[in-house]
PDB file of C-alpha atoms and ligand atoms in Angstrom:
ATOM      1  CA  MET A   1      -3.341   9.604 -35.727  1.00 45.00           C
ATOM      2  CA  GLY A   2      -1.084   7.058 -37.662  1.00 46.00           C
ATOM      3  CA  ALA A   3      -0.862   3.575 -37.389  1.00 45.00           C
ATOM      4  CA  SER A   4       2.651   3.808 -35.940  1.00 45.00           C
ATOM      5  CA  THR A   5       1.583   5.967 -33.218  1.00 50.00           C
ATOM      6  CA  SER A   6      -1.848   4.817 -32.026  1.00 53.00           C
ATOM      7  CA  ARG A   7       0.039   0.838 -31.600  1.00 54.00           C
ATOM      8  CA  HIS A   8       2.385   2.459 -29.925  1.00 61.00           C
ATOM      9  CA  ARG A   9       0.780   4.727 -27.159  1.00 67.00           C
ATOM     10  CA  GLN A  10      -0.227   2.248 -24.525  1.00 75.00           C
ATOM     11  CA  CYS A  11      -4.084   2.737 -22.584  1.00 91.00           C
ATOM     12  CA  ARG A  12      -3.917   2.852 -19.197  1.00 96.00           C
ATOM     13  CA  PRO A  13      -6.607   4.139 -17.639  1.00 97.00           C
ATOM     14  CA  ARG A  14      -5.857   3.530 -14.041  1.00 98.00           C
ATOM     15  CA  GLN A  15      -2.441   4.437 -13.203  1.00 98.00           C
ATOM     16  CA  SER A  16      -1.587   5.201  -9.444  1.00 98.00           C
ATOM     17  CA  PRO A  17      -0.774   6.584  -7.484  1.00 99.00           C
ATOM     18  CA  ILE A  18      -2.789   9.891  -7.868  1.00 98.00           C
ATOM     19  CA  ASN A  19      -3.443  13.648  -6.183  1.00 98.00           C
ATOM     20  CA  ILE A  20      -6.522  13.610  -4.677  1.00 98.00           C
ATOM     21  CA  TYR A  21      -8.350  16.949  -5.330  1.00 98.00           C
ATOM     22  CA  THR A  22     -11.111  17.486  -2.537  1.00 98.00           C
ATOM     23  CA  LYS A  23     -12.513  19.991  -3.983  1.00 98.00           C
ATOM     24  CA  LYS A  24     -13.274  17.331  -7.159  1.00 98.00           C
ATOM     25  CA  VAL A  25     -13.574  14.004  -4.951  1.00 98.00           C
ATOM     26  CA  ARG A  26     -18.010  13.113  -4.864  1.00 98.00           C
ATOM     27  CA  TYR A  27     -19.329  12.154  -1.349  1.00 98.00           C
ATOM     28  CA  ASP A  28     -20.694   8.809  -2.619  1.00 98.00           C
ATOM     29  CA  SER A  29     -23.926   7.583   0.802  1.00 98.00           C
ATOM     30  CA  SER A  30     -24.076   4.165  -0.412  1.00 98.00           C
ATOM     31  CA  LEU A  31     -20.322   3.530   0.661  1.00 98.00           C
ATOM     32  CA  LYS A  32     -21.278   1.587   3.426  1.00 94.00           C
ATOM     33  CA  PRO A  33     -18.469   1.760   6.296  1.00 97.00           C
ATOM     34  CA  LEU A  34     -15.036  -0.368   5.961  1.00 98.00           C
ATOM     35  CA  TYR A  35     -15.011  -4.447   7.963  1.00 98.00           C
ATOM     36  CA  ILE A  36     -11.353  -4.187   8.625  1.00 98.00           C
ATOM     37  CA  TYR A  37     -10.538  -7.765  10.880  1.00 98.00           C
ATOM     38  CA  TYR A  38      -6.220  -9.042  11.463  1.00 99.00           C
ATOM     39  CA  ASP A  39      -5.360 -11.485  13.482  1.00 98.00           C
ATOM     40  CA  PRO A  40      -2.506 -11.320  14.937  1.00 98.00           C
ATOM     41  CA  LYS A  41      -1.396 -14.887  14.228  1.00 98.00           C
ATOM     42  CA  SER A  42      -1.781 -14.316  10.483  1.00 98.00           C
ATOM     43  CA  SER A  43       1.818 -12.499  10.303  1.00 98.00           C
ATOM     44  CA  GLN A  44       5.160 -14.594   9.541  1.00 98.00           C
ATOM     45  CA  ARG A  45       7.994 -12.735   8.546  1.00 98.00           C
ATOM     46  CA  LEU A  46      10.106  -9.720   7.561  1.00 98.00           C
ATOM     47  CA  VAL A  47      11.454  -9.831   3.837  1.00 98.00           C
ATOM     48  CA  ASN A  48      13.595  -7.860   2.268  1.00 98.00           C
ATOM     49  CA  VAL A  49      12.740  -7.521  -1.589  1.00 98.00           C
ATOM     50  CA  GLY A  50      14.318  -5.311  -3.197  1.00 98.00           C
ATOM     51  CA  HIS A  51      12.779  -1.783  -3.537  1.00 98.00           C
ATOM     52  CA  CYS A  52      11.498  -2.117   0.057  1.00 98.00           C
ATOM     53  CA  PHE A  53      10.633  -4.984   2.786  1.00 98.00           C
ATOM     54  CA  ASN A  54       7.152  -6.861   3.173  1.00 98.00           C
ATOM     55  CA  VAL A  55       5.981  -8.089   6.367  1.00 98.00           C
ATOM     56  CA  GLU A  56       4.169 -11.243   5.130  1.00 98.00           C
ATOM     57  CA  PHE A  57       0.719 -13.464   6.194  1.00 99.00           C
ATOM     58  CA  GLU A  58       0.028 -15.770   5.644  1.00 98.00           C
ATOM     59  CA  ASP A  59      -3.129 -16.153   3.128  1.00 98.00           C
ATOM     60  CA  THR A  60      -4.133 -19.387   3.211  1.00 98.00           C
ATOM     61  CA  ASN A  61      -7.141 -18.453   5.517  1.00 98.00           C
ATOM     62  CA  ASP A  62      -9.748 -15.866   5.591  1.00 98.00           C
ATOM     63  CA  LYS A  63      -8.832 -15.011   9.486  1.00 98.00           C
ATOM     64  CA  SER A  64      -7.111 -11.273   8.260  1.00 98.00           C
ATOM     65  CA  VAL A  65      -9.367  -9.929   5.973  1.00 98.00           C
ATOM     66  CA  VAL A  66     -11.585  -6.255   4.911  1.00 98.00           C
ATOM     67  CA  SER A  67     -14.440  -6.005   3.472  1.00 98.00           C
ATOM     68  CA  ASP A  68     -17.437  -3.710   2.376  1.00 98.00           C
ATOM     69  CA  GLY A  69     -16.952  -0.475   1.854  1.00 98.00           C
ATOM     70  CA  PRO A  70     -16.685   0.135  -2.029  1.00 98.00           C
ATOM     71  CA  LEU A  71     -15.811  -3.916  -2.113  1.00 98.00           C
ATOM     72  CA  VAL A  72     -17.973  -6.943  -3.126  1.00 98.00           C
ATOM     73  CA  GLY A  73     -16.825  -9.805  -1.246  1.00 97.00           C
ATOM     74  CA  TYR A  74     -14.103  -9.778   1.234  1.00 98.00           C
ATOM     75  CA  TYR A  75      -9.963  -9.358   0.510  1.00 98.00           C
ATOM     76  CA  ARG A  76      -7.696 -11.689   2.065  1.00 98.00           C
ATOM     77  CA  LEU A  77      -4.841  -9.377   3.733  1.00 99.00           C
ATOM     78  CA  ARG A  78      -1.661 -10.879   1.902  1.00 99.00           C
ATOM     79  CA  GLN A  79       1.222  -8.482   2.668  1.00 99.00           C
ATOM     80  CA  CYS A  80       2.520  -4.470   3.964  1.00 99.00           C
ATOM     81  CA  HIS A  81       5.539  -2.557   3.498  1.00 99.00           C
ATOM     82  CA  PHE A  82       6.077   1.228   3.000  1.00 99.00           C
ATOM     83  CA  HIS A  83       7.333   3.776   0.068  1.00 99.00           C
ATOM     84  CA  TRP A  84       9.528   6.439   1.384  1.00 99.00           C
ATOM     85  CA  GLY A  85      11.407   9.650  -0.065  1.00 98.00           C
ATOM     86  CA  ALA A  86      15.347  10.734   0.247  1.00 98.00           C
ATOM     87  CA  SER A  87      14.105  12.978   2.252  1.00 98.00           C
ATOM     88  CA  ASP A  88      10.324  14.175   4.524  1.00 98.00           C
ATOM     89  CA  LYS A  89      10.073  16.358   2.124  1.00 98.00           C
ATOM     90  CA  ASP A  90       7.699  13.712   0.112  1.00 98.00           C
ATOM     91  CA  GLY A  91       8.329  10.518  -0.290  1.00 98.00           C
ATOM     92  CA  SER A  92       3.643   9.224  -0.560  1.00 99.00           C
ATOM     93  CA  GLU A  93       3.297   8.015  -3.388  1.00 99.00           C
ATOM     94  CA  HIS A  94      -1.156   9.826  -2.882  1.00 99.00           C
ATOM     95  CA  VAL A  95      -0.520  13.215  -2.725  1.00 98.00           C
ATOM     96  CA  ILE A  96      -3.605  14.590  -1.291  1.00 98.00           C
ATOM     97  CA  ASP A  97      -4.216  18.555  -3.266  1.00 98.00           C
ATOM     98  CA  GLY A  98      -1.024  18.871  -3.747  1.00 98.00           C
ATOM     99  CA  LEU A  99       0.370  17.571  -0.361  1.00 98.00           C
ATOM    100  CA  GLU A 100       3.152  15.260  -0.560  1.00 98.00           C
ATOM    101  CA  TYR A 101       3.484  13.092   2.781  1.00 99.00           C
ATOM    102  CA  PRO A 102       7.008  11.962   4.420  1.00 98.00           C
ATOM    103  CA  ALA A 103       5.882   7.925   3.362  1.00 99.00           C
ATOM    104  CA  GLU A 104       2.867   5.726   3.021  1.00 99.00           C
ATOM    105  CA  LEU A 105       1.363   2.710   4.757  1.00 99.00           C
ATOM    106  CA  HIS A 106       0.217  -0.407   1.760  1.00 99.00           C
ATOM    107  CA  ILE A 107      -1.409  -2.861   3.124  1.00 99.00           C
ATOM    108  CA  VAL A 108      -2.456  -5.468   0.274  1.00 99.00           C
ATOM    109  CA  HIS A 109      -5.722  -7.762  -0.061  1.00 99.00           C
ATOM    110  CA  TRP A 110      -6.615  -9.835  -2.453  1.00 99.00           C
ATOM    111  CA  ASN A 111     -10.140 -11.259  -3.879  1.00 98.00           C
ATOM    112  CA  ALA A 112     -10.202 -14.455  -2.438  1.00 98.00           C
ATOM    113  CA  GLN A 113     -13.604 -15.055  -2.874  1.00 97.00           C
ATOM    114  CA  LYS A 114     -13.690 -15.389  -6.822  1.00 98.00           C
ATOM    115  CA  TYR A 115      -9.959 -16.083  -7.685  1.00 98.00           C
ATOM    116  CA  PRO A 116      -8.208 -19.468  -6.256  1.00 98.00           C
ATOM    117  CA  THR A 117      -4.479 -17.411  -5.891  1.00 98.00           C
ATOM    118  CA  PHE A 118      -3.253 -13.138  -5.963  1.00 98.00           C
ATOM    119  CA  ASP A 119      -0.544 -14.215  -8.860  1.00 98.00           C
ATOM    120  CA  GLU A 120      -4.484 -14.570 -11.006  1.00 98.00           C
ATOM    121  CA  ALA A 121      -6.269 -11.699  -8.721  1.00 98.00           C
ATOM    122  CA  LEU A 122      -3.669  -9.444 -10.021  1.00 98.00           C
ATOM    123  CA  GLU A 123      -5.040 -10.569 -13.484  1.00 98.00           C
ATOM    124  CA  HIS A 124      -8.325  -9.019 -12.495  1.00 98.00           C
ATOM    125  CA  PRO A 125     -10.174  -5.621 -11.979  1.00 98.00           C
ATOM    126  CA  ASP A 126     -11.686  -6.334  -8.949  1.00 98.00           C
ATOM    127  CA  GLY A 127      -8.427  -8.414  -7.663  1.00 99.00           C
ATOM    128  CA  VAL A 128      -6.575  -6.052  -4.871  1.00 99.00           C
ATOM    129  CA  ALA A 129      -7.422  -3.891  -2.509  1.00 99.00           C
ATOM    130  CA  VAL A 130      -4.855  -1.783  -1.337  1.00 99.00           C
ATOM    131  CA  ILE A 131      -5.326   0.157   2.250  1.00 99.00           C
ATOM    132  CA  GLY A 132      -2.969   3.090   1.896  1.00 99.00           C
ATOM    133  CA  VAL A 133      -2.322   4.696   5.152  1.00 99.00           C
ATOM    134  CA  LEU A 134      -0.869   8.444   4.860  1.00 99.00           C
ATOM    135  CA  LEU A 135       1.899   8.694   7.518  1.00 99.00           C
ATOM    136  CA  LYS A 136       3.615  12.064   8.743  1.00 98.00           C
ATOM    137  CA  ILE A 137       6.154  13.404  11.194  1.00 98.00           C
ATOM    138  CA  GLY A 138       5.124  13.473  14.973  1.00 98.00           C
ATOM    139  CA  GLU A 139       5.537  11.121  18.163  1.00 98.00           C
ATOM    140  CA  THR A 140       7.734   7.823  17.621  1.00 98.00           C
ATOM    141  CA  ASN A 141       5.174   5.021  16.088  1.00 98.00           C
ATOM    142  CA  PRO A 142       5.726   1.975  18.525  1.00 98.00           C
ATOM    143  CA  LEU A 143       3.889  -0.091  16.387  1.00 98.00           C
ATOM    144  CA  ILE A 144       6.366   1.125  13.574  1.00 98.00           C
ATOM    145  CA  GLN A 145       9.599   0.996  16.460  1.00 98.00           C
ATOM    146  CA  SER A 146       8.611  -3.506  16.527  1.00 98.00           C
ATOM    147  CA  ILE A 147       9.456  -3.719  12.724  1.00 98.00           C
ATOM    148  CA  ILE A 148      13.229  -1.576  12.974  1.00 98.00           C
ATOM    149  CA  ASP A 149      13.681  -3.945  15.097  1.00 98.00           C
ATOM    150  CA  SER A 150      13.952  -6.292  13.739  1.00 98.00           C
ATOM    151  CA  LEU A 151      15.447  -4.808  10.176  1.00 98.00           C
ATOM    152  CA  ASP A 152      18.685  -5.572  10.832  1.00 98.00           C
ATOM    153  CA  GLN A 153      17.736  -9.319   9.982  1.00 98.00           C
ATOM    154  CA  VAL A 154      17.026  -8.213   6.955  1.00 98.00           C
ATOM    155  CA  LYS A 155      19.882  -5.645   5.992  1.00 98.00           C
ATOM    156  CA  GLU A 156      20.063  -6.593   2.401  1.00 98.00           C
ATOM    157  CA  LYS A 157      17.982  -7.551  -0.504  1.00 98.00           C
ATOM    158  CA  ASN A 158      16.393 -11.067  -0.223  1.00 98.00           C
ATOM    159  CA  LYS A 159      16.863 -11.448   3.239  1.00 98.00           C
ATOM    160  CA  GLU A 160      13.718 -12.878   5.302  1.00 98.00           C
ATOM    161  CA  CYS A 161      13.493 -13.857   9.472  1.00 98.00           C
ATOM    162  CA  PRO A 162      10.455 -14.362  11.059  1.00 98.00           C
ATOM    163  CA  PHE A 163       7.631 -11.515  12.620  1.00 98.00           C
ATOM    164  CA  THR A 164       5.452 -12.869  14.503  1.00 98.00           C
ATOM    165  CA  GLN A 165       2.373 -11.302  16.865  1.00 98.00           C
ATOM    166  CA  PHE A 166       2.692  -8.581  14.698  1.00 98.00           C
ATOM    167  CA  ASP A 167      -1.072  -6.143  15.028  1.00 98.00           C
ATOM    168  CA  LEU A 168      -1.724  -4.911  11.616  1.00 98.00           C
ATOM    169  CA  SER A 169      -4.673  -3.254  13.167  1.00 98.00           C
ATOM    170  CA  SER A 170      -2.823  -0.759  15.810  1.00 98.00           C
ATOM    171  CA  LEU A 171      -1.242   0.778  12.977  1.00 97.00           C
ATOM    172  CA  LEU A 172      -4.937   1.379  11.605  1.00 98.00           C
ATOM    173  CA  PRO A 173      -6.487   5.597  11.801  1.00 98.00           C
ATOM    174  CA  ASN A 174      -8.959   5.383  15.142  1.00 98.00           C
ATOM    175  CA  ASP A 175     -11.117   7.543  12.035  1.00 98.00           C
ATOM    176  CA  ARG A 176     -12.392   5.821   9.231  1.00 98.00           C
ATOM    177  CA  ASN A 177     -13.409   8.040   6.578  1.00 98.00           C
ATOM    178  CA  TYR A 178     -11.884   7.411   3.423  1.00 98.00           C
ATOM    179  CA  TRP A 179     -11.134   8.202  -0.445  1.00 99.00           C
ATOM    180  CA  THR A 180     -11.370   5.336  -2.651  1.00 99.00           C
ATOM    181  CA  TYR A 181     -10.438   4.372  -6.683  1.00 99.00           C
ATOM    182  CA  GLN A 182      -9.781   2.547  -9.498  1.00 98.00           C
ATOM    183  CA  GLY A 183      -6.010   2.292  -9.576  1.00 98.00           C
ATOM    184  CA  SER A 184      -2.852   0.197 -10.421  1.00 98.00           C
ATOM    185  CA  LEU A 185      -0.032  -1.970  -8.478  1.00 98.00           C
ATOM    186  CA  THR A 186       2.824   1.490  -8.315  1.00 98.00           C
ATOM    187  CA  THR A 187       5.521  -1.133  -9.468  1.00 98.00           C
ATOM    188  CA  THR A 188       6.480  -2.578 -12.737  1.00 98.00           C
ATOM    189  CA  PRO A 189       4.153  -4.132 -13.892  1.00 98.00           C
ATOM    190  CA  TYR A 190       1.497  -1.672 -12.723  1.00 98.00           C
ATOM    191  CA  LEU A 191      -1.323  -4.198 -13.611  1.00 98.00           C
ATOM    192  CA  GLU A 192      -4.893  -2.651 -13.379  1.00 98.00           C
ATOM    193  CA  CYS A 193      -6.024  -4.952 -10.814  1.00 98.00           C
ATOM    194  CA  VAL A 194      -6.389  -2.216  -7.698  1.00 99.00           C
ATOM    195  CA  THR A 195      -9.802  -1.558  -5.548  1.00 99.00           C
ATOM    196  CA  TRP A 196      -7.706   1.644  -3.616  1.00 99.00           C
ATOM    197  CA  ILE A 197      -8.775   2.705  -0.131  1.00 99.00           C
ATOM    198  CA  ILE A 198      -7.016   5.169   1.310  1.00 99.00           C
ATOM    199  CA  PHE A 199      -7.983   6.972   4.816  1.00 99.00           C
ATOM    200  CA  GLN A 200      -8.127  10.185   4.617  1.00 98.00           C
ATOM    201  CA  GLU A 201      -6.050  10.399   8.492  1.00 98.00           C
ATOM    202  CA  ALA A 202      -2.685  10.178   8.768  1.00 98.00           C
ATOM    203  CA  ILE A 203      -0.206   8.339  11.504  1.00 98.00           C
ATOM    204  CA  PRO A 204       2.782   9.493  13.335  1.00 98.00           C
ATOM    205  CA  ILE A 205       6.226   7.882  12.231  1.00 98.00           C
ATOM    206  CA  ASP A 206       9.540   9.999  14.277  1.00 98.00           C
ATOM    207  CA  SER A 207      12.040  11.813  11.401  1.00 98.00           C
ATOM    208  CA  ASP A 208      15.186   8.626  12.741  1.00 98.00           C
ATOM    209  CA  GLN A 209      12.674   6.372  12.068  1.00 98.00           C
ATOM    210  CA  LEU A 210      11.799   7.147   8.640  1.00 98.00           C
ATOM    211  CA  GLN A 211      15.545   7.209   8.494  1.00 98.00           C
ATOM    212  CA  HIS A 212      15.981   3.188   9.848  1.00 98.00           C
ATOM    213  CA  PHE A 213      13.841   2.490   6.483  1.00 98.00           C
ATOM    214  CA  ARG A 214      17.151   4.205   4.237  1.00 98.00           C
ATOM    215  CA  SER A 215      19.467   1.817   4.969  1.00 98.00           C
ATOM    216  CA  LEU A 216      18.022  -0.785   4.060  1.00 98.00           C
ATOM    217  CA  HIS A 217      20.365  -2.070   1.033  1.00 98.00           C
ATOM    218  CA  CYS A 218      18.570  -2.396  -2.003  1.00 98.00           C
ATOM    219  CA  THR A 219      21.313  -5.073  -3.544  1.00 98.00           C
ATOM    220  CA  SER A 220      22.383  -8.655  -1.377  1.00 98.00           C
ATOM    221  CA  GLU A 221      25.210  -9.555   0.372  1.00 97.00           C
ATOM    222  CA  ALA A 222      27.403 -10.622  -3.028  1.00 97.00           C
ATOM    223  CA  GLU A 223      27.092  -6.997  -4.130  1.00 98.00           C
ATOM    224  CA  ASP A 224      28.488  -3.333  -3.472  1.00 98.00           C
ATOM    225  CA  PRO A 225      25.880  -1.712  -1.266  1.00 98.00           C
ATOM    226  CA  ALA A 226      23.877   0.374  -2.224  1.00 98.00           C
ATOM    227  CA  PHE A 227      20.156   1.624  -0.415  1.00 98.00           C
ATOM    228  CA  ILE A 228      16.481   1.983  -0.746  1.00 98.00           C
ATOM    229  CA  LEU A 229      17.142   5.829  -0.154  1.00 98.00           C
ATOM    230  CA  GLU A 230      13.308   6.098  -2.189  1.00 98.00           C
ATOM    231  CA  ASN A 231      11.021   4.135  -3.794  1.00 98.00           C
ATOM    232  CA  HIS A 232       7.876   6.086  -4.483  1.00 98.00           C
ATOM    233  CA  ARG A 233       6.076   6.145  -7.589  1.00 98.00           C
ATOM    234  CA  ALA A 234       5.273   9.814  -9.366  1.00 98.00           C
ATOM    235  CA  ILE A 235       1.525  10.282  -9.433  1.00 98.00           C
ATOM    236  CA  GLN A 236       0.203   9.894 -12.870  1.00 98.00           C
ATOM    237  CA  PRO A 237      -2.817  10.726 -14.838  1.00 98.00           C
ATOM    238  CA  ILE A 238      -6.440  10.757 -13.302  1.00 98.00           C
ATOM    239  CA  GLU A 239      -8.027  10.681 -16.963  1.00 98.00           C
ATOM    240  CA  ALA A 240     -11.867   9.746 -17.139  1.00 97.00           C
ATOM    241  CA  ARG A 241     -11.800   8.494 -12.648  1.00 98.00           C
ATOM    242  CA  VAL A 242     -13.897   9.867 -10.090  1.00 98.00           C
ATOM    243  CA  VAL A 243     -12.320   9.938  -6.021  1.00 99.00           C
ATOM    244  CA  ARG A 244     -15.471   9.273  -4.428  1.00 99.00           C
ATOM    245  CA  SER A 245     -15.400   9.674  -0.575  1.00 98.00           C
ATOM    246  CA  SER A 246     -17.616   8.444   2.751  1.00 98.00           C
ATOM    247  CA  PHE A 247     -17.677  11.444   4.109  1.00 98.00           C
ATOM    248  CA  LYS A 248     -18.618  14.973   3.002  1.00 97.00           C
TER     249      LYS A 248
HETATM  250  C1  7R7 B 301       3.455  -8.843  -5.785  1.00 91.68           C
HETATM  251  O1  7R7 B 301       2.459  -7.829  -4.685  1.00 91.68           O
HETATM  252  C2  7R7 B 301       3.222  -6.576  -5.202  1.00 91.68           C
HETATM  253  C3  7R7 B 301       2.162  -5.745  -3.945  1.00 91.68           C
HETATM  254  C4  7R7 B 301       2.824  -4.771  -4.392  1.00 91.68           C
HETATM  255  C5  7R7 B 301       3.166  -4.031  -5.401  1.00 91.68           C
HETATM  256  C6  7R7 B 301       3.296  -2.330  -5.804  1.00 91.68           C
HETATM  257  O2  7R7 B 301       2.155  -2.006  -5.655  1.00 91.68           O
HETATM  258  C7  7R7 B 301       1.848  -1.208  -4.875  1.00 91.68           C
HETATM  259  S1  7R7 B 301       0.365  -0.683  -4.582  1.00 91.68           S
HETATM  260  N1  7R7 B 301       2.098  -1.475  -3.940  1.00 91.68           N
HETATM  261  C8  7R7 B 301       3.892  -1.826  -5.193  1.00 91.68           C
HETATM  262  O3  7R7 B 301       4.640  -1.781  -4.463  1.00 91.68           O
HETATM  263  C9  7R7 B 301       3.486  -4.566  -6.356  1.00 91.68           C
HETATM  264  O4  7R7 B 301       4.374  -4.615  -7.927  1.00 91.68           O
HETATM  265  C10 7R7 B 301       4.014  -5.641  -8.642  1.00 91.68           C
HETATM  266  C11 7R7 B 301       3.316  -6.215  -5.976  1.00 91.68           C
HETATM  267 ZN1   ZN B 302       3.010   0.223  -2.736  1.00 91.68          ZN
END
């Protein structure tokens, strides 16, 4: 390989999302059950960030955290958001044995035990922990409906509104079996700072609720309106990584 190509060939060995090929997953008996506690008083606001909407939480204290599982120490809850597709046929970022789900919830936490700020944590391989929850078409989800009922207040990019007393833990699946692997953020700058924890069990959302996500604007009030029809990244090469499971 010529010097010029080697200089330009970017080495990014741990990009996300990936296809989780369950036949190649390795059960790891040393993986502990996850400890997850989210205080509804931590939720603060709903923000349209242009490519999606975030529910943002107070992360100046340790009231809402995840620990154990594959993690060392505790990670503080910062925000959650969804990824979806232009139709119900696709939309999730992670794919299971080639099966795409219609959407995926990301719950973003950072290693506040080791790093002083979220922005600093983004710069380290153990800085961030994201819980991924797959969504499947099913009955109306009342928790997601509580978000949708406020989406009209953040229709345009950069708009935000108060969003308090949100019980995020009620969105988690009952079954806590999970897959875990080392990966990255799934939007630019794709920083390789994420320990991924993907639940095996999907949670329900109905088709009309998904359609509300697609009605959000990726444009500000001052611009001609355009919609966030989809915001999921294509799967990336697994490279030398192995996905571990907490279950046989
Ligand atoms: C500032 O906080 C965040 C949170 C998430 C992401 C993306 O990575 C994952 S995971 N989902 C995404 O949309 C991000 O990308 C720069 C920054
Ligand atoms: Zn995400």
